[in-house]
Coordinates of C-alpha atoms in Angstrom, one line a residue:
M1 CA -46.6 197.8 147.2
S2 CA -46.6 201.3 145.8
A3 CA -44.1 203.0 143.6
S4 CA -43.9 206.6 142.5
T5 CA -41.5 209.2 141.2
F6 CA -40.9 212.5 142.9
M7 CA -39.5 215.9 142.4
T8 CA -38.9 218.6 145.1
D9 CA -41.1 221.5 145.9
A10 CA -39.7 225.0 146.2
A11 CA -37.3 225.1 149.1
L12 CA -38.8 226.2 152.4
P13 CA -37.4 229.3 154.1
P14 CA -34.3 228.6 156.1
A15 CA -34.8 228.2 159.8
P16 CA -32.0 229.2 162.3
V17 CA -30.3 226.3 164.1
L18 CA -27.7 226.1 166.9
S19 CA -24.7 223.7 166.8
Y20 CA -22.7 222.9 169.9
G21 CA -19.7 220.7 170.3
P22 CA -17.8 218.9 171.4
V23 CA -19.7 217.5 174.3
V24 CA -17.3 215.1 175.9
L25 CA -18.5 211.9 177.5
T26 CA -16.1 209.7 179.4
V27 CA -17.0 206.0 178.8
A28 CA -15.3 203.3 180.9
G29 CA -13.1 201.1 178.8
R30 CA -13.3 203.2 175.7
P31 CA -9.8 204.2 174.6
A32 CA -10.8 207.8 173.9
D33 CA -13.6 210.0 175.3
L34 CA -16.8 210.0 173.3
Q35 CA -17.1 213.4 171.7
I36 CA -20.4 214.5 170.1
R37 CA -21.9 217.5 168.3
V38 CA -25.5 218.5 169.0
T39 CA -27.5 220.6 166.4
L40 CA -31.0 221.8 167.2
P41 CA -33.5 224.4 166.1
V42 CA -33.6 227.7 167.9
S43 CA -37.3 227.2 168.9
G44 CA -39.7 224.4 169.5
T45 CA -40.3 221.7 172.1
D46 CA -41.0 217.9 172.0
L47 CA -38.3 217.6 169.4
P48 CA -37.6 214.1 168.1
V49 CA -33.9 213.0 168.2
I50 CA -31.8 211.7 165.3
L51 CA -28.5 209.9 166.1
L52 CA -26.3 210.4 163.0
S53 CA -23.5 207.9 162.4
H54 CA -20.7 209.0 160.1
G55 CA -19.1 206.9 157.4
H56 CA -15.5 205.8 157.0
G57 CA -14.3 208.2 154.3
N58 CA -10.7 209.3 153.5
S59 CA -11.1 212.9 154.6
N60 CA -9.6 214.0 157.9
N61 CA -12.7 215.5 159.5
L62 CA -15.9 214.6 157.6
S63 CA -16.0 211.2 159.2
S64 CA -16.4 212.7 162.7
L65 CA -18.7 215.0 164.6
N66 CA -17.7 217.8 162.2
G67 CA -19.2 216.1 159.1
Y68 CA -22.6 215.8 157.5
A69 CA -23.6 219.4 158.1
P70 CA -25.8 219.5 155.0
L71 CA -28.1 216.9 156.6
A72 CA -27.6 217.8 160.3
N73 CA -28.5 221.5 159.6
L74 CA -31.5 220.7 157.5
W75 CA -32.9 218.2 159.9
A76 CA -32.5 220.6 162.8
A77 CA -34.2 223.3 160.8
R78 CA -37.1 220.9 160.3
G79 CA -37.5 220.3 164.1
F80 CA -35.1 217.6 165.1
V81 CA -32.3 217.4 167.6
V82 CA -29.3 215.9 165.7
I83 CA -26.6 214.2 167.7
Q84 CA -23.4 213.2 166.0
P85 CA -20.6 211.2 167.6
T86 CA -17.0 210.8 166.6
H87 CA -16.7 207.0 166.4
L88 CA -13.4 205.4 167.1
S89 CA -13.1 204.5 163.4
S90 CA -12.7 208.3 162.6
K91 CA -9.5 209.3 160.9
T92 CA -9.2 212.0 163.6
L93 CA -8.5 209.1 166.0
S94 CA -6.2 207.1 163.6
H95 CA -3.5 206.8 166.3
L96 CA -5.9 204.2 168.0
H97 CA -6.3 202.0 165.0
A98 CA -3.0 200.1 164.8
D99 CA -3.2 198.2 168.1
A100 CA -7.0 198.1 168.8
A101 CA -8.6 194.7 168.5
E102 CA -11.6 196.1 166.6
G103 CA -9.7 198.6 164.5
P104 CA -9.9 200.2 162.1
M105 CA -13.7 199.7 161.7
F106 CA -14.7 199.4 165.4
W107 CA -18.0 197.9 164.2
R108 CA -19.2 197.0 167.7
S109 CA -18.0 200.2 169.4
R110 CA -19.8 202.3 166.8
A111 CA -23.2 200.8 167.8
E112 CA -22.4 201.0 171.5
D113 CA -21.6 204.7 171.1
M114 CA -25.3 205.3 170.3
T115 CA -26.5 203.4 173.3
H116 CA -24.1 205.4 175.5
I117 CA -25.6 208.6 174.1
I118 CA -29.2 207.5 174.8
D119 CA -28.1 206.5 178.3
R120 CA -26.7 210.0 179.0
L121 CA -29.3 212.3 177.5
D122 CA -29.7 213.9 180.9
E123 CA -26.0 214.9 180.9
I124 CA -26.2 216.1 177.3
E125 CA -29.3 218.1 178.0
T126 CA -27.7 220.0 180.9
T127 CA -24.5 220.6 178.9
V128 CA -25.9 222.0 175.6
P129 CA -27.2 225.6 175.9
Q130 CA -31.0 226.0 175.1
L131 CA -31.6 222.2 175.0
A132 CA -33.0 221.6 178.4
G133 CA -36.6 220.2 178.4
R134 CA -36.9 220.3 174.6
M135 CA -36.2 216.7 173.5
D136 CA -38.8 214.0 173.0
R137 CA -37.0 211.0 174.4
E138 CA -39.7 208.6 173.2
S139 CA -39.0 209.6 169.6
I140 CA -35.5 208.5 168.8
A141 CA -34.2 207.6 165.3
V142 CA -30.9 206.5 164.0
A143 CA -29.4 207.5 160.6
G144 CA -26.1 206.5 159.1
H145 CA -24.2 206.8 155.8
S146 CA -22.1 204.0 154.4
L147 CA -20.4 202.3 157.3
G148 CA -22.7 204.5 159.4
G149 CA -25.6 202.8 157.6
F150 CA -24.2 199.5 158.8
T151 CA -24.1 200.8 162.3
A152 CA -27.7 202.0 162.1
A153 CA -28.8 198.7 160.7
L154 CA -27.3 196.8 163.7
L155 CA -29.2 199.2 166.1
L156 CA -32.4 198.5 164.1
G157 CA -32.0 194.8 164.5
A158 CA -29.8 193.4 161.8
R159 CA -27.4 190.7 162.9
V160 CA -23.8 189.8 162.2
T161 CA -21.4 187.1 163.4
D162 CA -18.4 188.4 165.4
P163 CA -15.3 187.3 163.4
E164 CA -13.2 187.1 166.5
N165 CA -15.3 184.5 168.4
G166 CA -17.8 183.2 165.8
Q167 CA -20.8 184.2 168.0
A168 CA -23.9 186.0 166.8
A169 CA -24.0 189.7 167.8
D170 CA -27.3 191.4 168.7
L171 CA -26.8 195.1 169.2
T172 CA -30.5 196.0 168.7
E173 CA -31.4 199.2 170.6
P174 CA -35.1 199.1 171.5
R175 CA -35.2 202.8 172.4
I176 CA -34.6 203.6 168.7
K177 CA -38.0 203.6 167.0
Q178 CA -37.1 204.5 163.4
G179 CA -34.1 204.5 161.0
V180 CA -32.7 206.0 157.9
L181 CA -30.1 204.0 156.1
L182 CA -28.0 206.0 153.6
A183 CA -26.0 204.0 151.0
A184 CA -25.7 201.2 153.6
P185 CA -24.0 197.9 152.7
G186 CA -26.2 195.1 151.5
R187 CA -26.2 191.4 152.2
G188 CA -23.2 189.3 153.2
G189 CA -22.2 185.9 151.9
D190 CA -20.7 184.8 148.6
I191 CA -21.7 187.8 146.6
L192 CA -18.9 189.8 148.4
T193 CA -16.1 189.2 146.0
G194 CA -14.4 192.6 145.8
V195 CA -11.0 193.5 147.3
M196 CA -12.5 195.3 150.3
A197 CA -14.6 192.2 151.3
Q198 CA -11.5 190.6 152.7
Q199 CA -10.6 193.8 154.6
V200 CA -14.0 194.2 156.2
P201 CA -14.9 190.6 157.2
I202 CA -17.8 191.7 159.4
F203 CA -19.8 192.6 156.2
R204 CA -19.7 188.9 155.1
S205 CA -22.1 187.9 157.8
M206 CA -24.6 190.8 157.4
D207 CA -28.2 189.5 157.9
Y208 CA -31.1 191.8 157.4
S209 CA -33.8 189.1 158.1
T210 CA -34.1 190.3 161.8
M211 CA -34.2 194.1 161.1
A212 CA -37.9 194.6 161.9
T213 CA -37.7 198.3 163.0
P214 CA -39.3 200.7 160.5
A215 CA -36.8 202.4 158.2
L216 CA -36.2 204.5 155.2
V217 CA -33.6 202.9 152.9
V218 CA -31.8 205.4 150.6
A219 CA -29.9 204.0 147.6
G220 CA -28.0 205.7 144.8
E221 CA -29.0 204.5 141.3
K222 CA -25.3 204.6 140.3
D223 CA -23.7 203.5 143.6
D224 CA -21.8 200.6 142.1
S225 CA -19.6 199.3 145.0
R226 CA -17.4 197.0 142.9
H227 CA -14.8 197.0 145.7
F228 CA -17.3 194.8 147.6
T229 CA -19.5 193.1 145.1
E230 CA -20.3 192.6 141.4
M231 CA -24.0 192.8 142.3
G232 CA -24.2 196.5 141.3
P233 CA -26.1 199.3 142.9
E234 CA -28.9 196.9 143.8
W235 CA -26.8 195.8 146.7
H236 CA -27.5 199.0 148.6
A237 CA -31.3 198.3 148.3
D238 CA -30.9 194.9 150.2
P239 CA -32.0 196.4 153.5
Y240 CA -35.3 197.2 152.0
H241 CA -35.8 194.0 150.1
L242 CA -34.5 191.6 152.8
A243 CA -35.7 193.1 156.0
P244 CA -39.1 192.4 157.4
G245 CA -41.7 194.9 158.5
S246 CA -42.5 198.4 157.4
K247 CA -39.8 199.7 155.0
T248 CA -39.5 202.4 152.4
L249 CA -37.0 202.6 149.6
L250 CA -35.9 205.9 148.1
T251 CA -33.8 205.4 145.0
L252 CA -32.0 208.6 143.9
F253 CA -31.5 208.9 140.2
G254 CA -27.9 209.4 139.1
A255 CA -26.6 209.3 142.7
E256 CA -23.3 207.7 143.6
H257 CA -22.1 206.8 147.1
G258 CA -22.1 210.4 148.3
L259 CA -25.8 210.8 147.4
G260 CA -25.1 214.2 146.0
G261 CA -22.7 215.4 148.8
I262 CA -24.3 214.7 152.2
S263 CA -20.9 214.3 154.0
G264 CA -20.0 218.0 153.8
Y265 CA -20.4 221.2 151.9
D266 CA -18.3 221.3 148.8
A267 CA -16.5 218.1 149.9
A268 CA -13.8 217.1 147.4
E269 CA -14.5 213.4 148.0
T270 CA -18.0 213.7 146.6
T271 CA -18.1 212.3 143.0
D272 CA -21.7 213.2 142.3
E273 CA -22.1 216.7 143.8
N274 CA -25.7 217.9 143.4
P275 CA -27.1 220.3 146.1
G276 CA -30.6 219.8 144.8
R277 CA -30.4 216.1 145.4
V278 CA -29.1 216.7 148.9
A279 CA -31.9 219.1 149.6
A280 CA -34.5 216.6 148.3
L281 CA -33.0 213.8 150.4
G282 CA -32.9 216.0 153.5
E283 CA -36.5 217.2 153.1
L284 CA -37.9 213.8 152.3
S285 CA -36.1 212.0 155.1
A286 CA -37.3 214.7 157.6
A287 CA -40.9 214.3 156.3
Y288 CA -40.6 210.5 156.6
L289 CA -39.5 210.7 160.2
R290 CA -42.0 213.4 161.2
S291 CA -44.9 211.3 160.0
Q292 CA -43.5 208.2 161.6
F293 CA -43.2 209.8 165.0
R294 CA -46.3 211.9 164.8
P295 CA -49.3 209.8 163.6
G296 CA -51.6 212.3 161.9
D297 CA -48.8 214.5 160.7
N298 CA -49.2 214.7 156.9
A299 CA -45.6 215.7 156.1
W300 CA -45.0 212.4 154.2
Q301 CA -48.4 212.5 152.6
E302 CA -47.6 216.0 151.3
A303 CA -44.3 214.7 150.0
G304 CA -46.2 212.0 148.2
D305 CA -48.7 214.5 146.8
A306 CA -45.7 216.3 145.2
L307 CA -44.5 213.2 143.4
A308 CA -44.3 213.6 139.6
T309 CA -42.6 212.1 136.6
G310 CA -40.4 213.9 134.2
P311 CA -36.8 214.9 133.4
D312 CA -36.5 216.9 136.7
A313 CA -37.4 214.0 139.0
F314 CA -34.7 213.2 141.6
G315 CA -35.8 209.6 142.1
R316 CA -38.5 207.1 143.0
I317 CA -40.1 205.8 146.2
E318 CA -41.4 202.2 147.0
S319 CA -43.0 201.1 150.2
K320 CA -44.0 197.8 151.7

């Protein structure tokens, strides 16, 4: 086990990116077409892919393919193809929520959206300008914030019990090789005593003991989700502590649930706006994934070499 404290280097020069959307995929049985946004660097080949799952916020558009630009743009600038779906839980599709069996969270559909995207990378590649032949389909990661972190965890191997039929649900996607969990929910069980725990029963069965896929877990030091649990901010570190295999925990000092404002530029719902924190998170997560996908790439090592203590530190890193 190693632990360090880090601060960011000077920002790298901005790199141009392209963003294209919506790409519309018709999925049999889905009550609405699956719409996605694709963000990619202007140049480069053999680009790893990040599937980015939005959260379940109160805004009209951030919880959709139109959100999370601070991360999507930075990741693309660092050499990734970022694909963002609008899940059925999005407020932009609220007309579907009242009568749908899975609504309003659509927990199973959210994970299935990502599998549909991987299944149809050929179609996406031919639709998006300047994308053809540039994706590395053997290097696919999933990232998600809040409810999106729950979605990512299911794809990485975490298990839940379907509240409708009482059966275990395994939505693991073996084509996804790495993950980034951003302010994801922690364990289920009796520690879920808040008012929202009754409204999101699927969280009560959350089990990380089967999530063996390597992942970076990001938790805010002040992300105290009392509406779910009295456990405190440590709840969001559960995916690191309870899951087996190679895991890294990034704890962001002073960060609340928005982790500095990752869901959108100048988003009013961000309670802890800090562009420096968002930049640090984006750079470190990109470095983590690059080094995971490219053995011998020293991006993560270089990030580790820049770790330092002091009043300007953004957080700490632990690995197991």
